[in-house]
């Protein structure tokens, strides 16, 4: 049986070489379909890994309390969006004092999302995000210092004109490779001394990222004050296992501070650090479904092309089929030969497509700073899919070939 299988594979390869141009075109169609499928899915795996990596740096044991905004409006006659009042500085500081759970609590606020930062003749675009924060902000938000120091309690209390800056700000302002520490930069109309440089967060971190400046909380309140300024409370628990308990206690404490009646829903929002990551990954699942559909449609087109080639092959090799039947080949042997030939063509296209897909997907992975990814699940799925395409494409031509009358087949010129 093994000898017969090897013999059929040899005959299939010989038939492929005899129709090389048509076979190569079919292999390329199959390869393009699998390249699209494996490449996109490998890239999606890389993006998921990048999202998880970036949000994991915030810590699995952190959560934030921020102002809740209801912007949904149902129907033309539905009620307008309900706006909740901002979290005030007094409410945030009261929470920090009253919250007795063993955790690190930080208060911060968005001073501006369109800040312009200057140093001598260099100036950034008006897209620097300026945060006001206390000395616990770095620990609670997952930022790390590359050089310099963090704010001290005295910096916050004395309204110090100190600033922590991200890597993009450094590269934009300090083009002559100066040491940014102790240099004076301008943010809006104020002068600030750089006391620390933050480690890179990467471009995928849309909330702050590397285009960020962090100034003392009271300084932001004084120089960037506005009527709708809302404050965010970040809480870092000591252990991940305590997170749900910490959130429950935080919710009760803040409802009391905000005077929320028992019959009403919270007018603030509590979110864990991985919530946004989960939302993004859920959205990527839709992209995965779309990519899979595109790949399968392309493979369906390749299957039609392959079936056409196999039918032409049966027509051109009628005499060969008649000869094989005349010397003892059974219908099952002929059918197996053509099915194996169809599967071999599909597998050649599949191997090429999987290789190209892995290369393209990992180029995107490297661009995101993620290591080399071998998507074993998609590789195995691609191989199985190619076998299925080969069987579907080859079954009708194989049956047609196996049913040829040997006497009539031998008469064909």
mmCIF file of C-alpha atoms in Angstrom:
data_model
loop_
_atom_site.group_PDB
_atom_site.id
_atom_site.type_symbol
_atom_site.label_atom_id
_atom_site.label_comp_id
_atom_site.label_asym_id
_atom_site.label_seq_id
_atom_site.Cartn_x
_atom_site.Cartn_y
_atom_site.Cartn_z
ATOM 1 C CA UNK A 1 0.000 0.000 0.000
ATOM 2 C CA UNK A 2 2.855 2.391 0.856
ATOM 3 C CA UNK A 3 4.556 1.458 -2.431
ATOM 4 C CA UNK A 4 1.371 2.310 -4.335
ATOM 5 C CA UNK A 5 1.079 5.658 -2.560
ATOM 6 C CA UNK A 6 4.696 6.569 -3.379
ATOM 7 C CA UNK A 7 4.176 5.518 -6.990
ATOM 8 C CA UNK A 8 1.078 7.741 -7.248
ATOM 9 C CA UNK A 9 3.014 10.691 -5.801
ATOM 10 C CA UNK A 10 5.813 10.148 -8.381
ATOM 11 C CA UNK A 11 3.262 10.028 -11.205
ATOM 12 C CA UNK A 12 1.625 13.201 -9.804
ATOM 13 C CA UNK A 13 4.943 15.081 -9.744
ATOM 14 C CA UNK A 14 5.692 13.936 -13.313
ATOM 15 C CA UNK A 15 2.247 15.175 -14.428
ATOM 16 C CA UNK A 16 2.849 18.499 -12.665
ATOM 17 C CA UNK A 17 6.169 18.941 -14.514
ATOM 18 C CA UNK A 18 4.488 18.184 -17.837
ATOM 19 C CA UNK A 19 1.966 21.007 -17.266
ATOM 20 C CA UNK A 20 4.353 23.336 -15.503
ATOM 21 C CA UNK A 21 2.952 26.753 -16.486
ATOM 22 C CA UNK A 22 -0.671 25.982 -15.595
ATOM 23 C CA UNK A 23 0.437 24.269 -12.398
ATOM 24 C CA UNK A 24 2.607 27.242 -11.335
ATOM 25 C CA UNK A 25 -0.273 29.660 -11.919
ATOM 26 C CA UNK A 26 -2.594 27.506 -9.796
ATOM 27 C CA UNK A 27 0.046 27.158 -7.074
ATOM 28 C CA UNK A 28 0.434 30.961 -7.045
ATOM 29 C CA UNK A 29 -3.321 31.484 -6.665
ATOM 30 C CA UNK A 30 -3.390 29.076 -3.733
ATOM 31 C CA UNK A 31 -0.250 30.694 -2.279
ATOM 32 C CA UNK A 32 -1.756 34.202 -2.505
ATOM 33 C CA UNK A 33 -4.869 33.052 -0.672
ATOM 34 C CA UNK A 34 -2.872 31.457 2.133
ATOM 35 C CA UNK A 35 -0.410 34.379 2.246
ATOM 36 C CA UNK A 36 -3.333 36.728 2.859
ATOM 37 C CA UNK A 37 -4.809 34.375 5.449
ATOM 38 C CA UNK A 38 -1.654 33.434 7.376
ATOM 39 C CA UNK A 39 -0.024 36.871 6.985
ATOM 40 C CA UNK A 40 -2.981 38.825 8.325
ATOM 41 C CA UNK A 41 -3.648 36.361 11.132
ATOM 42 C CA UNK A 42 0.037 36.326 12.141
ATOM 43 C CA UNK A 43 -0.005 40.130 12.176
ATOM 44 C CA UNK A 44 -3.172 40.087 14.300
ATOM 45 C CA UNK A 45 -1.479 37.726 16.777
ATOM 46 C CA UNK A 46 1.438 40.178 16.920
ATOM 47 C CA UNK A 47 -0.926 43.107 17.527
ATOM 48 C CA UNK A 48 -2.695 41.165 20.305
ATOM 49 C CA UNK A 49 0.672 40.424 21.890
ATOM 50 C CA UNK A 50 1.625 44.111 21.633
ATOM 51 C CA UNK A 51 -1.665 45.225 23.218
ATOM 52 C CA UNK A 52 -1.319 42.728 26.050
ATOM 53 C CA UNK A 53 2.313 43.701 26.585
ATOM 54 C CA UNK A 54 1.572 47.422 26.703
ATOM 55 C CA UNK A 55 -1.403 47.125 29.036
ATOM 56 C CA UNK A 56 0.276 44.544 31.243
ATOM 57 C CA UNK A 57 2.941 47.143 32.053
ATOM 58 C CA UNK A 58 0.175 49.081 33.784
ATOM 59 C CA UNK A 59 -0.156 46.173 36.154
ATOM 60 C CA UNK A 60 -2.855 43.574 36.551
ATOM 61 C CA UNK A 61 -3.622 44.930 40.017
ATOM 62 C CA UNK A 62 -4.604 48.497 39.125
ATOM 63 C CA UNK A 63 -7.906 50.261 38.482
ATOM 64 C CA UNK A 64 -9.002 53.822 37.826
ATOM 65 C CA UNK A 65 -11.976 55.942 38.860
ATOM 66 C CA UNK A 66 -12.939 58.567 36.322
ATOM 67 C CA UNK A 67 -15.879 60.685 35.300
ATOM 68 C CA UNK A 68 -18.664 58.776 33.608
ATOM 69 C CA UNK A 69 -20.037 60.067 30.318
ATOM 70 C CA UNK A 70 -23.291 58.801 28.860
ATOM 71 C CA UNK A 71 -23.415 59.699 25.140
ATOM 72 C CA UNK A 72 -25.975 57.178 23.823
ATOM 73 C CA UNK A 73 -29.194 58.481 22.335
ATOM 74 C CA UNK A 74 -31.853 56.006 21.155
ATOM 75 C CA UNK A 75 -34.316 57.159 18.462
ATOM 76 C CA UNK A 76 -35.150 60.651 17.292
ATOM 77 C CA UNK A 77 -37.398 61.215 20.289
ATOM 78 C CA UNK A 78 -35.063 59.560 22.754
ATOM 79 C CA UNK A 79 -33.640 61.473 25.649
ATOM 80 C CA UNK A 80 -30.505 63.466 25.011
ATOM 81 C CA UNK A 81 -27.180 62.247 26.335
ATOM 82 C CA UNK A 82 -26.924 62.466 30.086
ATOM 83 C CA UNK A 83 -23.870 64.300 31.368
ATOM 84 C CA UNK A 84 -22.468 63.596 34.791
ATOM 85 C CA UNK A 85 -20.630 66.252 36.713
ATOM 86 C CA UNK A 86 -16.819 66.032 36.706
ATOM 87 C CA UNK A 87 -14.897 64.537 39.610
ATOM 88 C CA UNK A 88 -13.629 67.524 41.576
ATOM 89 C CA UNK A 89 -10.254 67.908 43.234
ATOM 90 C CA UNK A 90 -11.936 67.912 46.644
ATOM 91 C CA UNK A 91 -13.724 64.628 45.925
ATOM 92 C CA UNK A 92 -10.510 63.025 44.674
ATOM 93 C CA UNK A 93 -8.459 64.113 47.704
ATOM 94 C CA UNK A 94 -11.248 63.097 50.079
ATOM 95 C CA UNK A 95 -11.241 59.644 48.510
ATOM 96 C CA UNK A 96 -7.462 59.380 48.931
ATOM 97 C CA UNK A 97 -7.859 60.185 52.645
ATOM 98 C CA UNK A 98 -10.931 58.026 53.317
ATOM 99 C CA UNK A 99 -9.956 54.942 51.301
ATOM 100 C CA UNK A 100 -8.552 52.580 53.927
ATOM 101 C CA UNK A 101 -7.783 49.599 51.712
ATOM 102 C CA UNK A 102 -4.032 48.731 51.625
ATOM 103 C CA UNK A 103 -3.167 50.274 48.252
ATOM 104 C CA UNK A 104 -1.322 53.151 46.584
ATOM 105 C CA UNK A 105 -3.673 55.928 45.474
ATOM 106 C CA UNK A 106 -2.797 58.544 42.860
ATOM 107 C CA UNK A 107 -4.669 61.619 41.616
ATOM 108 C CA UNK A 108 -4.145 63.022 38.131
ATOM 109 C CA UNK A 109 -5.826 65.206 35.544
ATOM 110 C CA UNK A 110 -5.481 65.936 31.854
ATOM 111 C CA UNK A 111 -4.125 69.467 31.621
ATOM 112 C CA UNK A 112 -4.216 69.586 27.810
ATOM 113 C CA UNK A 113 -4.028 67.188 24.886
ATOM 114 C CA UNK A 114 -2.744 69.857 22.505
ATOM 115 C CA UNK A 115 0.272 71.188 24.336
ATOM 116 C CA UNK A 116 3.229 72.780 22.544
ATOM 117 C CA UNK A 117 6.633 72.222 24.146
ATOM 118 C CA UNK A 118 9.657 74.417 23.380
ATOM 119 C CA UNK A 119 13.378 74.297 24.093
ATOM 120 C CA UNK A 120 15.502 77.118 22.636
ATOM 121 C CA UNK A 121 14.622 77.160 18.899
ATOM 122 C CA UNK A 122 13.086 73.687 18.859
ATOM 123 C CA UNK A 123 9.346 73.280 19.200
ATOM 124 C CA UNK A 124 7.029 70.287 19.171
ATOM 125 C CA UNK A 125 3.785 69.999 17.248
ATOM 126 C CA UNK A 126 0.690 70.953 19.267
ATOM 127 C CA UNK A 127 -0.013 67.334 20.155
ATOM 128 C CA UNK A 128 1.874 66.866 23.409
ATOM 129 C CA UNK A 129 -0.308 65.456 26.172
ATOM 130 C CA UNK A 130 0.243 67.294 29.434
ATOM 131 C CA UNK A 131 -0.860 65.609 32.659
ATOM 132 C CA UNK A 132 -0.962 66.960 36.160
ATOM 133 C CA UNK A 133 -0.148 64.230 38.664
ATOM 134 C CA UNK A 134 1.098 63.489 42.161
ATOM 135 C CA UNK A 135 4.148 61.531 43.289
ATOM 136 C CA UNK A 136 2.323 58.169 43.079
ATOM 137 C CA UNK A 137 1.281 58.526 39.443
ATOM 138 C CA UNK A 138 4.218 56.675 37.890
ATOM 139 C CA UNK A 139 3.682 53.588 40.051
ATOM 140 C CA UNK A 140 -0.083 53.513 39.528
ATOM 141 C CA UNK A 141 -0.012 54.137 35.759
ATOM 142 C CA UNK A 142 2.871 51.849 34.817
ATOM 143 C CA UNK A 143 5.392 54.499 33.746
ATOM 144 C CA UNK A 144 9.050 53.997 34.574
ATOM 145 C CA UNK A 145 11.934 56.449 34.791
ATOM 146 C CA UNK A 146 14.861 56.058 32.422
ATOM 147 C CA UNK A 147 16.856 58.810 34.089
ATOM 148 C CA UNK A 148 16.404 61.513 36.702
ATOM 149 C CA UNK A 149 13.954 61.381 39.582
ATOM 150 C CA UNK A 150 10.231 61.297 40.302
ATOM 151 C CA UNK A 151 8.240 64.090 41.945
ATOM 152 C CA UNK A 152 8.589 64.353 45.686
ATOM 153 C CA UNK A 153 5.751 65.230 48.042
ATOM 154 C CA UNK A 154 7.373 68.668 48.374
ATOM 155 C CA UNK A 155 7.224 69.204 44.595
ATOM 156 C CA UNK A 156 3.482 68.596 44.665
ATOM 157 C CA UNK A 157 2.841 70.613 47.809
ATOM 158 C CA UNK A 158 4.967 73.608 46.760
ATOM 159 C CA UNK A 159 3.554 73.771 43.218
ATOM 160 C CA UNK A 160 7.012 73.148 41.762
ATOM 161 C CA UNK A 161 7.751 74.002 38.122
ATOM 162 C CA UNK A 162 9.211 70.555 37.468
ATOM 163 C CA UNK A 163 8.370 68.194 34.619
ATOM 164 C CA UNK A 164 8.810 64.574 33.581
ATOM 165 C CA UNK A 165 8.981 64.111 29.805
ATOM 166 C CA UNK A 166 8.542 61.213 27.385
ATOM 167 C CA UNK A 167 11.072 59.969 24.834
ATOM 168 C CA UNK A 168 9.383 61.646 21.854
ATOM 169 C CA UNK A 169 9.634 65.004 23.591
ATOM 170 C CA UNK A 170 13.346 64.379 24.207
ATOM 171 C CA UNK A 171 14.051 63.510 20.556
ATOM 172 C CA UNK A 172 12.043 66.519 19.317
ATOM 173 C CA UNK A 173 13.556 69.155 21.592
ATOM 174 C CA UNK A 174 17.083 67.986 22.273
ATOM 175 C CA UNK A 175 18.304 67.442 18.716
ATOM 176 C CA UNK A 176 21.929 68.178 19.625
ATOM 177 C CA UNK A 177 21.912 65.188 22.004
ATOM 178 C CA UNK A 178 22.036 67.390 25.097
ATOM 179 C CA UNK A 179 21.274 65.854 28.472
ATOM 180 C CA UNK A 180 17.650 66.921 29.068
ATOM 181 C CA UNK A 181 17.948 66.753 32.866
ATOM 182 C CA UNK A 182 17.968 70.159 34.570
ATOM 183 C CA UNK A 183 17.193 71.903 31.276
ATOM 184 C CA UNK A 184 14.372 74.472 31.203
ATOM 185 C CA UNK A 185 11.586 73.954 28.686
ATOM 186 C CA UNK A 186 8.379 75.863 27.959
ATOM 187 C CA UNK A 187 4.952 74.243 28.109
ATOM 188 C CA UNK A 188 2.347 76.725 26.977
ATOM 189 C CA UNK A 189 3.267 79.939 28.758
ATOM 190 C CA UNK A 190 5.109 78.331 31.677
ATOM 191 C CA UNK A 191 8.761 77.415 32.251
ATOM 192 C CA UNK A 192 9.565 73.984 33.689
ATOM 193 C CA UNK A 193 12.756 72.234 34.734
ATOM 194 C CA UNK A 194 13.177 68.681 33.456
ATOM 195 C CA UNK A 195 13.780 66.409 36.447
ATOM 196 C CA UNK A 196 13.155 63.031 34.788
ATOM 197 C CA UNK A 197 12.900 61.202 31.465
ATOM 198 C CA UNK A 198 10.372 58.380 31.115
ATOM 199 C CA UNK A 199 11.116 55.035 29.513
ATOM 200 C CA UNK A 200 9.544 54.543 26.105
ATOM 201 C CA UNK A 201 5.974 53.267 26.061
ATOM 202 C CA UNK A 202 5.791 52.908 22.288
ATOM 203 C CA UNK A 203 3.534 54.390 19.635
ATOM 204 C CA UNK A 204 0.726 51.930 20.364
ATOM 205 C CA UNK A 205 0.025 53.523 23.700
ATOM 206 C CA UNK A 206 -2.463 56.187 22.695
ATOM 207 C CA UNK A 207 -2.995 57.496 26.220
ATOM 208 C CA UNK A 208 0.114 59.568 26.739
ATOM 209 C CA UNK A 209 2.626 57.303 25.101
ATOM 210 C CA UNK A 210 5.947 59.041 24.493
ATOM 211 C CA UNK A 211 4.517 62.470 23.591
ATOM 212 C CA UNK A 212 3.830 63.181 27.244
ATOM 213 C CA UNK A 213 4.728 65.761 29.842
ATOM 214 C CA UNK A 214 3.819 65.241 33.496
ATOM 215 C CA UNK A 215 3.776 68.279 35.770
ATOM 216 C CA UNK A 216 2.843 68.546 39.474
ATOM 217 C CA UNK A 217 -0.888 68.274 40.100
ATOM 218 C CA UNK A 218 -1.276 71.643 41.796
ATOM 219 C CA UNK A 219 0.676 73.321 39.011
ATOM 220 C CA UNK A 220 -1.754 71.907 36.453
ATOM 221 C CA UNK A 221 -4.667 73.144 38.561
ATOM 222 C CA UNK A 222 -3.217 76.633 38.638
ATOM 223 C CA UNK A 223 -2.008 77.126 35.064
ATOM 224 C CA UNK A 224 -4.332 74.865 33.078
ATOM 225 C CA UNK A 225 -7.495 75.357 35.106
ATOM 226 C CA UNK A 226 -10.875 75.129 33.374
ATOM 227 C CA UNK A 227 -14.437 74.824 34.571
ATOM 228 C CA UNK A 228 -14.929 71.234 33.374
ATOM 229 C CA UNK A 229 -11.602 69.889 34.645
ATOM 230 C CA UNK A 230 -12.115 66.382 35.979
ATOM 231 C CA UNK A 231 -9.696 64.367 38.089
ATOM 232 C CA UNK A 232 -8.836 60.688 37.727
ATOM 233 C CA UNK A 233 -8.052 58.432 40.670
ATOM 234 C CA UNK A 234 -5.684 55.502 40.060
ATOM 235 C CA UNK A 235 -5.363 52.727 42.639
ATOM 236 C CA UNK A 236 -2.561 50.157 42.782
ATOM 237 C CA UNK A 237 -3.337 47.247 45.107
ATOM 238 C CA UNK A 238 -0.606 45.235 46.782
ATOM 239 C CA UNK A 239 -1.727 41.925 45.274
ATOM 240 C CA UNK A 240 -3.718 40.951 42.208
ATOM 241 C CA UNK A 241 -5.968 38.707 44.318
ATOM 242 C CA UNK A 242 -7.166 41.783 46.237
ATOM 243 C CA UNK A 243 -8.314 43.669 43.133
ATOM 244 C CA UNK A 244 -12.041 42.819 43.233
ATOM 245 C CA UNK A 245 -12.258 43.534 46.967
ATOM 246 C CA UNK A 246 -10.428 46.825 46.446
ATOM 247 C CA UNK A 247 -12.812 47.834 43.654
ATOM 248 C CA UNK A 248 -15.872 47.023 45.776
ATOM 249 C CA UNK A 249 -14.611 49.104 48.673
ATOM 250 C CA UNK A 250 -13.605 51.942 46.326
ATOM 251 C CA UNK A 251 -17.072 51.982 44.789
ATOM 252 C CA UNK A 252 -18.756 52.196 48.203
ATOM 253 C CA UNK A 253 -16.388 54.894 49.417
ATOM 254 C CA UNK A 254 -16.778 57.057 46.329
ATOM 255 C CA UNK A 255 -20.560 56.684 46.191
ATOM 256 C CA UNK A 256 -20.642 58.083 49.710
ATOM 257 C CA UNK A 257 -18.316 60.959 48.772
ATOM 258 C CA UNK A 258 -20.403 61.759 45.653
ATOM 259 C CA UNK A 259 -23.670 61.419 47.654
ATOM 260 C CA UNK A 260 -25.129 58.890 45.212
ATOM 261 C CA UNK A 261 -28.521 57.588 46.493
ATOM 262 C CA UNK A 262 -28.907 53.822 46.876
ATOM 263 C CA UNK A 263 -31.611 53.768 44.183
ATOM 264 C CA UNK A 264 -29.355 55.363 41.522
ATOM 265 C CA UNK A 265 -26.505 54.029 39.409
ATOM 266 C CA UNK A 266 -22.936 55.219 39.850
ATOM 267 C CA UNK A 267 -22.214 58.644 38.334
ATOM 268 C CA UNK A 268 -18.579 57.665 37.910
ATOM 269 C CA UNK A 269 -16.745 54.826 36.194
ATOM 270 C CA UNK A 270 -14.349 52.236 37.569
ATOM 271 C CA UNK A 271 -12.215 50.395 35.018
ATOM 272 C CA UNK A 272 -9.455 47.833 35.400
ATOM 273 C CA UNK A 273 -6.184 48.325 33.563
ATOM 274 C CA UNK A 274 -6.860 45.445 31.164
ATOM 275 C CA UNK A 275 -10.402 46.526 30.230
ATOM 276 C CA UNK A 276 -9.362 48.578 27.206
ATOM 277 C CA UNK A 277 -7.021 45.814 26.073
ATOM 278 C CA UNK A 278 -9.906 43.341 26.171
ATOM 279 C CA UNK A 279 -12.096 45.709 24.148
ATOM 280 C CA UNK A 280 -9.396 46.109 21.494
ATOM 281 C CA UNK A 281 -8.780 42.372 21.324
ATOM 282 C CA UNK A 282 -12.539 41.732 20.973
ATOM 283 C CA UNK A 283 -12.577 44.140 18.013
ATOM 284 C CA UNK A 284 -9.614 42.317 16.496
ATOM 285 C CA UNK A 285 -11.706 39.136 16.480
ATOM 286 C CA UNK A 286 -13.933 40.777 13.858
ATOM 287 C CA UNK A 287 -10.845 41.540 11.778
ATOM 288 C CA UNK A 288 -9.776 37.900 12.165
ATOM 289 C CA UNK A 289 -13.154 36.724 10.842
ATOM 290 C CA UNK A 290 -12.871 39.123 7.893
ATOM 291 C CA UNK A 291 -9.321 38.002 7.086
ATOM 292 C CA UNK A 292 -10.366 34.352 7.268
ATOM 293 C CA UNK A 293 -13.278 35.021 4.903
ATOM 294 C CA UNK A 294 -10.981 36.781 2.401
ATOM 295 C CA UNK A 295 -8.503 33.893 2.484
ATOM 296 C CA UNK A 296 -11.220 31.254 2.057
ATOM 297 C CA UNK A 297 -12.794 33.151 -0.881
ATOM 298 C CA UNK A 298 -9.387 33.347 -2.566
ATOM 299 C CA UNK A 299 -8.836 29.629 -1.960
ATOM 300 C CA UNK A 300 -12.291 28.930 -3.402
ATOM 301 C CA UNK A 301 -11.209 30.698 -6.596
ATOM 302 C CA UNK A 302 -8.017 28.636 -6.588
ATOM 303 C CA UNK A 303 -10.084 25.466 -6.148
ATOM 304 C CA UNK A 304 -12.081 26.277 -9.293
ATOM 305 C CA UNK A 305 -8.847 26.897 -11.209
ATOM 306 C CA UNK A 306 -7.359 23.641 -9.929
ATOM 307 C CA UNK A 307 -10.468 21.674 -10.881
ATOM 308 C CA UNK A 308 -10.225 23.115 -14.386
ATOM 309 C CA UNK A 309 -6.581 22.029 -14.642
ATOM 310 C CA UNK A 310 -7.433 18.534 -13.423
ATOM 311 C CA UNK A 311 -10.261 18.198 -15.973
ATOM 312 C CA UNK A 312 -7.915 19.322 -18.751
ATOM 313 C CA UNK A 313 -5.334 16.857 -17.436
ATOM 314 C CA UNK A 314 -7.868 14.000 -17.576
ATOM 315 C CA UNK A 315 -8.757 14.968 -21.156
ATOM 316 C CA UNK A 316 -5.097 15.165 -22.273
ATOM 317 C CA UNK A 317 -4.091 11.925 -20.516
ATOM 318 C CA UNK A 318 -7.008 9.781 -21.642
ATOM 319 C CA UNK A 319 -4.709 7.431 -23.532
ATOM 320 C CA UNK A 320 -2.412 7.100 -20.470
ATOM 321 C CA UNK A 321 -5.430 6.245 -18.295
ATOM 322 C CA UNK A 322 -6.544 3.629 -20.817
ATOM 323 C CA UNK A 323 -3.068 2.070 -20.856
ATOM 324 C CA UNK A 324 -2.923 1.906 -17.041
ATOM 325 C CA UNK A 325 -6.356 0.283 -16.902
ATOM 326 C CA UNK A 326 -5.374 -2.183 -19.620
ATOM 327 C CA UNK A 327 -2.408 -3.420 -17.551
ATOM 328 C CA UNK A 328 -4.476 -3.898 -14.402
ATOM 329 C CA UNK A 329 -5.075 -0.526 -12.705
ATOM 330 C CA UNK A 330 -8.419 -0.471 -10.901
ATOM 331 C CA UNK A 331 -10.897 2.426 -10.744
ATOM 332 C CA UNK A 332 -9.804 3.090 -7.154
ATOM 333 C CA UNK A 333 -6.129 3.279 -8.230
ATOM 334 C CA UNK A 334 -6.885 5.828 -10.976
ATOM 335 C CA UNK A 335 -9.113 7.835 -8.643
ATOM 336 C CA UNK A 336 -6.406 7.853 -5.932
ATOM 337 C CA UNK A 337 -3.766 8.960 -8.456
ATOM 338 C CA UNK A 338 -5.710 12.051 -9.530
ATOM 339 C CA UNK A 339 -6.746 12.925 -6.000
ATOM 340 C CA UNK A 340 -3.121 12.745 -4.833
ATOM 341 C CA UNK A 341 -2.066 14.897 -7.793
ATOM 342 C CA UNK A 342 -4.650 17.537 -6.806
ATOM 343 C CA UNK A 343 -3.577 17.442 -3.143
ATOM 344 C CA UNK A 344 0.139 17.688 -4.073
ATOM 345 C CA UNK A 345 -0.514 20.828 -6.146
ATOM 346 C CA UNK A 346 -2.488 22.329 -3.230
ATOM 347 C CA UNK A 347 0.209 21.487 -0.707
ATOM 348 C CA UNK A 348 2.934 23.066 -2.879
ATOM 349 C CA UNK A 349 0.850 26.243 -3.053
ATOM 350 C CA UNK A 350 0.090 25.959 0.650
ATOM 351 C CA UNK A 351 3.750 25.679 1.665
ATOM 352 C CA UNK A 352 4.630 28.718 -0.437
ATOM 353 C CA UNK A 353 1.682 30.705 0.929
ATOM 354 C CA UNK A 354 2.354 29.760 4.559
ATOM 355 C CA UNK A 355 6.039 30.721 4.208
ATOM 356 C CA UNK A 356 5.202 34.107 2.647
ATOM 357 C CA UNK A 357 2.443 34.682 5.216
ATOM 358 C CA UNK A 358 4.789 34.024 8.152
ATOM 359 C CA UNK A 359 7.405 36.384 6.656
ATOM 360 C CA UNK A 360 4.897 39.214 6.059
ATOM 361 C CA UNK A 361 3.225 38.741 9.454
ATOM 362 C CA UNK A 362 6.558 38.805 11.265
ATOM 363 C CA UNK A 363 7.693 41.937 9.425
ATOM 364 C CA UNK A 364 4.690 43.645 11.024
ATOM 365 C CA UNK A 365 5.567 41.947 14.316
ATOM 366 C CA UNK A 366 9.121 43.317 14.179
ATOM 367 C CA UNK A 367 7.770 46.789 13.360
ATOM 368 C CA UNK A 368 5.708 46.582 16.574
ATOM 369 C CA UNK A 369 8.774 45.499 18.553
ATOM 370 C CA UNK A 370 7.426 41.985 19.161
ATOM 371 C CA UNK A 371 9.606 38.891 18.772
ATOM 372 C CA UNK A 372 9.380 36.357 15.947
ATOM 373 C CA UNK A 373 6.022 34.555 15.946
ATOM 374 C CA UNK A 374 5.371 31.097 14.510
ATOM 375 C CA UNK A 375 1.567 30.754 14.268
ATOM 376 C CA UNK A 376 1.354 26.986 14.614
ATOM 377 C CA UNK A 377 -2.432 27.005 14.731
ATOM 378 C CA UNK A 378 -2.687 28.882 11.420
ATOM 379 C CA UNK A 379 0.040 26.716 9.838
ATOM 380 C CA UNK A 380 -1.787 23.497 10.738
ATOM 381 C CA UNK A 381 -5.123 25.049 9.714
ATOM 382 C CA UNK A 382 -3.605 26.096 6.360
ATOM 383 C CA UNK A 383 -2.306 22.580 5.672
ATOM 384 C CA UNK A 384 -5.683 21.032 6.529
ATOM 385 C CA UNK A 385 -7.442 23.653 4.392
ATOM 386 C CA UNK A 386 -5.169 22.827 1.449
ATOM 387 C CA UNK A 387 -5.934 19.131 1.787
ATOM 388 C CA UNK A 388 -9.657 19.958 1.800
ATOM 389 C CA UNK A 389 -9.293 22.198 -1.289
ATOM 390 C CA UNK A 390 -7.296 19.469 -3.041
ATOM 391 C CA UNK A 391 -9.954 16.862 -2.295
ATOM 392 C CA UNK A 392 -12.822 19.143 -3.375
ATOM 393 C CA UNK A 393 -11.041 20.166 -6.583
ATOM 394 C CA UNK A 394 -9.855 16.688 -7.494
ATOM 395 C CA UNK A 395 -12.828 14.500 -6.609
ATOM 396 C CA UNK A 396 -14.868 15.132 -9.776
ATOM 397 C CA UNK A 397 -11.938 14.862 -12.239
ATOM 398 C CA UNK A 398 -10.732 11.745 -10.362
ATOM 399 C CA UNK A 399 -14.153 10.071 -10.639
ATOM 400 C CA UNK A 400 -14.379 11.047 -14.318
ATOM 401 C CA UNK A 401 -10.921 9.552 -14.989
ATOM 402 C CA UNK A 402 -11.683 6.345 -13.074
ATOM 403 C CA UNK A 403 -14.865 5.733 -15.094
ATOM 404 C CA UNK A 404 -13.238 5.985 -18.525
ATOM 405 C CA UNK A 405 -13.642 2.883 -20.651
ATOM 406 C CA UNK A 406 -10.125 1.491 -21.315
ATOM 407 C CA UNK A 407 -10.918 0.417 -24.892
ATOM 408 C CA UNK A 408 -12.368 3.817 -25.806
ATOM 409 C CA UNK A 409 -9.497 5.562 -23.991
ATOM 410 C CA UNK A 410 -6.865 3.606 -25.991
ATOM 411 C CA UNK A 411 -8.516 4.662 -29.260
ATOM 412 C CA UNK A 412 -8.043 8.371 -28.453
ATOM 413 C CA UNK A 413 -5.360 10.000 -30.611
#
